[in-house]
C-alpha atoms as one frame of an Amber mdcrd trajectory, in Angstrom:
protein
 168.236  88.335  92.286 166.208  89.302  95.448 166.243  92.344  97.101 168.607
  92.611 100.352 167.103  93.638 103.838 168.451  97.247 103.935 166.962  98.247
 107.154 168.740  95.331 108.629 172.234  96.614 107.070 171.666  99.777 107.998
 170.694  98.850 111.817 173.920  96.530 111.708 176.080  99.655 110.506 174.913
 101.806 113.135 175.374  99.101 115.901 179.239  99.053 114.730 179.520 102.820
 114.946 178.264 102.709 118.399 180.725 100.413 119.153 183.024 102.618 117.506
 181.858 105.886 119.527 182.393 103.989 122.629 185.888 103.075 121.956 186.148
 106.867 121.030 184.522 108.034 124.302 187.257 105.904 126.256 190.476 107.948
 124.928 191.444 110.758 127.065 191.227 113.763 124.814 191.304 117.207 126.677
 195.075 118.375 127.870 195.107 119.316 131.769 196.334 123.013 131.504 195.672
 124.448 134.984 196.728 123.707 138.546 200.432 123.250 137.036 199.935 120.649
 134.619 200.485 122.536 131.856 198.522 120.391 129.099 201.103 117.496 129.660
 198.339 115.011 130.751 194.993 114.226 128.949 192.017 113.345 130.538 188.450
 113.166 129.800 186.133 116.316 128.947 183.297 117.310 127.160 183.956 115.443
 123.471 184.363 112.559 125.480 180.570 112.631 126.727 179.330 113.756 122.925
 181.062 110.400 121.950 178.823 108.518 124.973 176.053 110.470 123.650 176.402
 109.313 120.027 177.197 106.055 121.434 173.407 105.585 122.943 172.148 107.653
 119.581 173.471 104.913 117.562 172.255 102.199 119.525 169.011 103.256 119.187
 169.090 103.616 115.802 170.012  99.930 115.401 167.144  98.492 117.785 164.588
 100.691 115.413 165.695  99.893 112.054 166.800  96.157 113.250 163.250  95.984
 114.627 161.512  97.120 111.121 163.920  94.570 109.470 162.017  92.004 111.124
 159.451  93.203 108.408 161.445  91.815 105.663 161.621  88.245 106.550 161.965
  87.338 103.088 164.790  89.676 102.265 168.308  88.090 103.016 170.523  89.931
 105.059 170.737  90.557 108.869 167.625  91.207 111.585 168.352  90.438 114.853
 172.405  91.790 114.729 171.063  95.528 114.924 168.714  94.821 117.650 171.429
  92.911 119.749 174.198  95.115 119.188 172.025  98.418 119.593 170.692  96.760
 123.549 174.199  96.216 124.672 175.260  99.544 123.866 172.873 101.249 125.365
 174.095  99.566 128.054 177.471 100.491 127.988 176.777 104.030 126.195 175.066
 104.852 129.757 177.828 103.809 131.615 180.848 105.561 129.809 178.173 108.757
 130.172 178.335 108.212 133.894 181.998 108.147 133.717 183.072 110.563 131.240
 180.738 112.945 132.862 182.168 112.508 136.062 185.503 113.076 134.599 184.894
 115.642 132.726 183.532 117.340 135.735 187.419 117.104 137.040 188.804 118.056
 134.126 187.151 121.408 134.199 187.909 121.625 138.332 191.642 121.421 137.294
 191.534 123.474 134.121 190.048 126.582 135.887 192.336 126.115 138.481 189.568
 125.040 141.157 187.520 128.226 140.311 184.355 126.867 138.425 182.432 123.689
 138.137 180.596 121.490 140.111 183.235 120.272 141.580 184.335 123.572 142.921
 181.053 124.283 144.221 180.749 121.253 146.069 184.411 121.902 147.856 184.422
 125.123 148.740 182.852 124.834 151.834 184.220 121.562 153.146 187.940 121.418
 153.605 187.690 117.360 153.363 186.382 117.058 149.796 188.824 119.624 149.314
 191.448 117.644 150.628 190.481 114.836 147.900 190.652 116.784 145.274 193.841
 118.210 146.168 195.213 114.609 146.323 193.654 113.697 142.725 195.358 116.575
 141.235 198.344 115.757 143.211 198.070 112.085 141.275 198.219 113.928 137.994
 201.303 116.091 138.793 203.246 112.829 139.809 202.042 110.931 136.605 204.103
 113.136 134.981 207.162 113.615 136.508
Protein backbone atom coordinates (compact mmCIF):
# COMPACT_ATOMS: atom_id res chain seq x y z
CA UNK A 1 0.00 0.00 0.00
CA UNK A 2 1.65 3.45 -0.68
CA UNK A 3 1.87 6.12 1.52
CA UNK A 4 -0.89 9.03 1.11
CA UNK A 5 0.21 12.75 0.49
CA UNK A 6 -0.51 14.10 4.03
CA UNK A 7 0.61 17.56 3.48
CA UNK A 8 -1.84 17.68 0.68
CA UNK A 9 -4.78 16.44 3.15
CA UNK A 10 -3.84 18.54 5.57
CA UNK A 11 -3.64 21.79 3.17
CA UNK A 12 -7.16 20.55 1.79
CA UNK A 13 -8.55 20.45 5.52
CA UNK A 14 -7.45 23.78 6.29
CA UNK A 15 -8.79 25.27 2.95
CA UNK A 16 -12.38 23.86 4.15
CA UNK A 17 -12.05 25.46 7.56
CA UNK A 18 -11.38 28.71 5.97
CA UNK A 19 -14.28 28.33 4.13
CA UNK A 20 -15.89 27.46 7.22
CA UNK A 21 -14.52 30.66 9.22
CA UNK A 22 -15.84 32.76 6.51
CA UNK A 23 -19.29 31.51 6.67
CA UNK A 24 -18.76 32.07 10.50
CA UNK A 25 -17.49 35.66 10.06
CA UNK A 26 -20.81 36.43 8.01
CA UNK A 27 -23.39 35.72 11.03
CA UNK A 28 -24.19 38.67 13.04
CA UNK A 29 -23.13 37.75 16.52
CA UNK A 30 -22.91 40.77 19.01
CA UNK A 31 -26.57 42.00 20.46
CA UNK A 32 -27.05 45.95 19.94
CA UNK A 33 -27.58 47.01 23.66
CA UNK A 34 -27.23 50.81 23.59
CA UNK A 35 -28.93 53.73 21.88
CA UNK A 36 -32.38 51.87 22.79
CA UNK A 37 -31.96 48.69 21.17
CA UNK A 38 -31.75 46.82 23.99
CA UNK A 39 -29.78 43.62 22.60
CA UNK A 40 -32.86 42.83 20.31
CA UNK A 41 -30.76 43.12 17.07
CA UNK A 42 -27.36 41.44 16.28
CA UNK A 43 -24.85 42.81 14.28
CA UNK A 44 -21.30 42.35 13.62
CA UNK A 45 -18.38 42.94 16.29
CA UNK A 46 -15.17 41.90 17.22
CA UNK A 47 -15.56 37.74 16.97
CA UNK A 48 -16.75 38.47 13.72
CA UNK A 49 -13.24 39.95 12.53
CA UNK A 50 -11.26 36.97 14.64
CA UNK A 51 -13.36 34.66 12.30
CA UNK A 52 -11.96 36.92 9.04
CA UNK A 53 -8.73 36.66 10.69
CA UNK A 54 -8.70 32.86 11.00
CA UNK A 55 -10.25 32.86 7.71
CA UNK A 56 -6.87 34.38 5.93
CA UNK A 57 -4.77 32.16 8.74
CA UNK A 58 -6.21 29.16 7.24
CA UNK A 59 -5.79 30.04 3.82
CA UNK A 60 -2.40 30.39 4.20
CA UNK A 61 -1.89 27.40 5.75
CA UNK A 62 -3.35 25.56 2.73
CA UNK A 63 -1.17 27.44 -0.03
CA UNK A 64 2.06 26.30 2.26
CA UNK A 65 1.36 22.81 2.97
CA UNK A 66 -0.53 22.41 -0.62
CA UNK A 67 2.69 23.90 -2.03
CA UNK A 68 5.11 21.24 -0.12
CA UNK A 69 2.60 18.55 -1.34
CA UNK A 70 3.76 19.26 -4.67
CA UNK A 71 6.88 17.42 -3.17
CA UNK A 72 5.13 14.20 -3.03
CA UNK A 73 4.22 13.65 -6.56
CA UNK A 74 4.27 10.09 -6.08
CA UNK A 75 2.04 9.99 -3.06
CA UNK A 76 -1.77 9.80 -4.01
CA UNK A 77 -3.93 12.20 -2.59
CA UNK A 78 -4.62 15.93 -3.32
CA UNK A 79 -1.91 18.93 -4.36
CA UNK A 80 -3.25 21.60 -6.07
CA UNK A 81 -6.95 21.66 -3.92
CA UNK A 82 -5.04 23.37 -0.88
CA UNK A 83 -3.29 25.80 -2.99
CA UNK A 84 -6.58 26.80 -4.89
CA UNK A 85 -8.82 26.89 -2.10
CA UNK A 86 -6.21 28.69 0.30
CA UNK A 87 -5.81 31.82 -2.90
CA UNK A 88 -9.48 32.36 -3.04
CA UNK A 89 -9.83 32.79 0.50
CA UNK A 90 -7.45 35.01 1.01
CA UNK A 91 -9.34 36.76 -1.21
CA UNK A 92 -12.46 36.77 0.37
CA UNK A 93 -10.91 36.51 4.08
CA UNK A 94 -9.66 40.25 3.20
CA UNK A 95 -12.81 41.34 2.18
CA UNK A 96 -15.18 40.10 5.07
CA UNK A 97 -12.09 41.86 7.27
CA UNK A 98 -12.92 45.07 5.49
CA UNK A 99 -16.47 44.59 6.28
CA UNK A 100 -16.72 43.13 9.59
CA UNK A 101 -14.30 45.71 10.68
CA UNK A 102 -16.26 48.38 9.45
CA UNK A 103 -19.18 46.98 11.20
CA UNK A 104 -17.87 46.27 14.07
CA UNK A 105 -16.72 49.80 14.26
CA UNK A 106 -20.75 50.60 14.41
CA UNK A 107 -21.49 48.16 16.61
CA UNK A 108 -19.32 49.63 19.28
CA UNK A 109 -20.66 53.46 18.17
CA UNK A 110 -24.17 52.12 19.15
CA UNK A 111 -23.23 49.98 22.13
CA UNK A 112 -21.53 52.91 24.01
CA UNK A 113 -24.24 54.94 23.15
CA UNK A 114 -22.14 57.22 20.64
CA UNK A 115 -19.48 57.82 23.40
CA UNK A 116 -16.34 55.82 22.15
CA UNK A 117 -14.95 54.51 18.95
CA UNK A 118 -13.84 55.64 15.86
CA UNK A 119 -16.84 56.32 14.79
CA UNK A 120 -17.57 58.72 17.55
CA UNK A 121 -14.45 60.45 17.04
CA UNK A 122 -14.95 61.03 13.56
CA UNK A 123 -18.68 62.63 14.30
CA UNK A 124 -18.29 64.66 16.92
CA UNK A 125 -17.29 67.54 15.22
CA UNK A 126 -19.37 67.40 12.07
CA UNK A 127 -23.09 67.46 12.58
CA UNK A 128 -23.49 65.73 8.91
CA UNK A 129 -21.72 62.43 9.62
CA UNK A 130 -23.59 62.76 12.65
CA UNK A 131 -26.68 63.01 10.95
CA UNK A 132 -25.79 59.51 9.15
CA UNK A 133 -25.22 57.81 11.89
CA UNK A 134 -28.23 58.91 13.56
CA UNK A 135 -30.19 57.58 10.52
CA UNK A 136 -28.27 54.05 10.63
CA UNK A 137 -29.21 53.62 14.14
CA UNK A 138 -32.57 54.90 13.33
CA UNK A 139 -32.62 51.74 10.62
CA UNK A 140 -31.95 49.40 13.49
CA UNK A 141 -34.71 50.71 15.84
CA UNK A 142 -37.30 50.25 12.92
CA UNK A 143 -35.96 46.68 12.08
CA UNK A 144 -37.34 45.85 15.10
CA UNK A 145 -40.47 47.19 15.65
Amino acid sequence: MKEKNVKGIIGLCFGLLAIVFAALSMIPMTKLTGMGLNGEVSFFGQINVVFSLCVLVSAVIAIIFGAMSKKDADKPGPRKSGVIIGIIFIIIGLITFGITSSFSAITEYINSDGRTGVIAESVKDNPEQQKQMDDVVKVFKDSVK
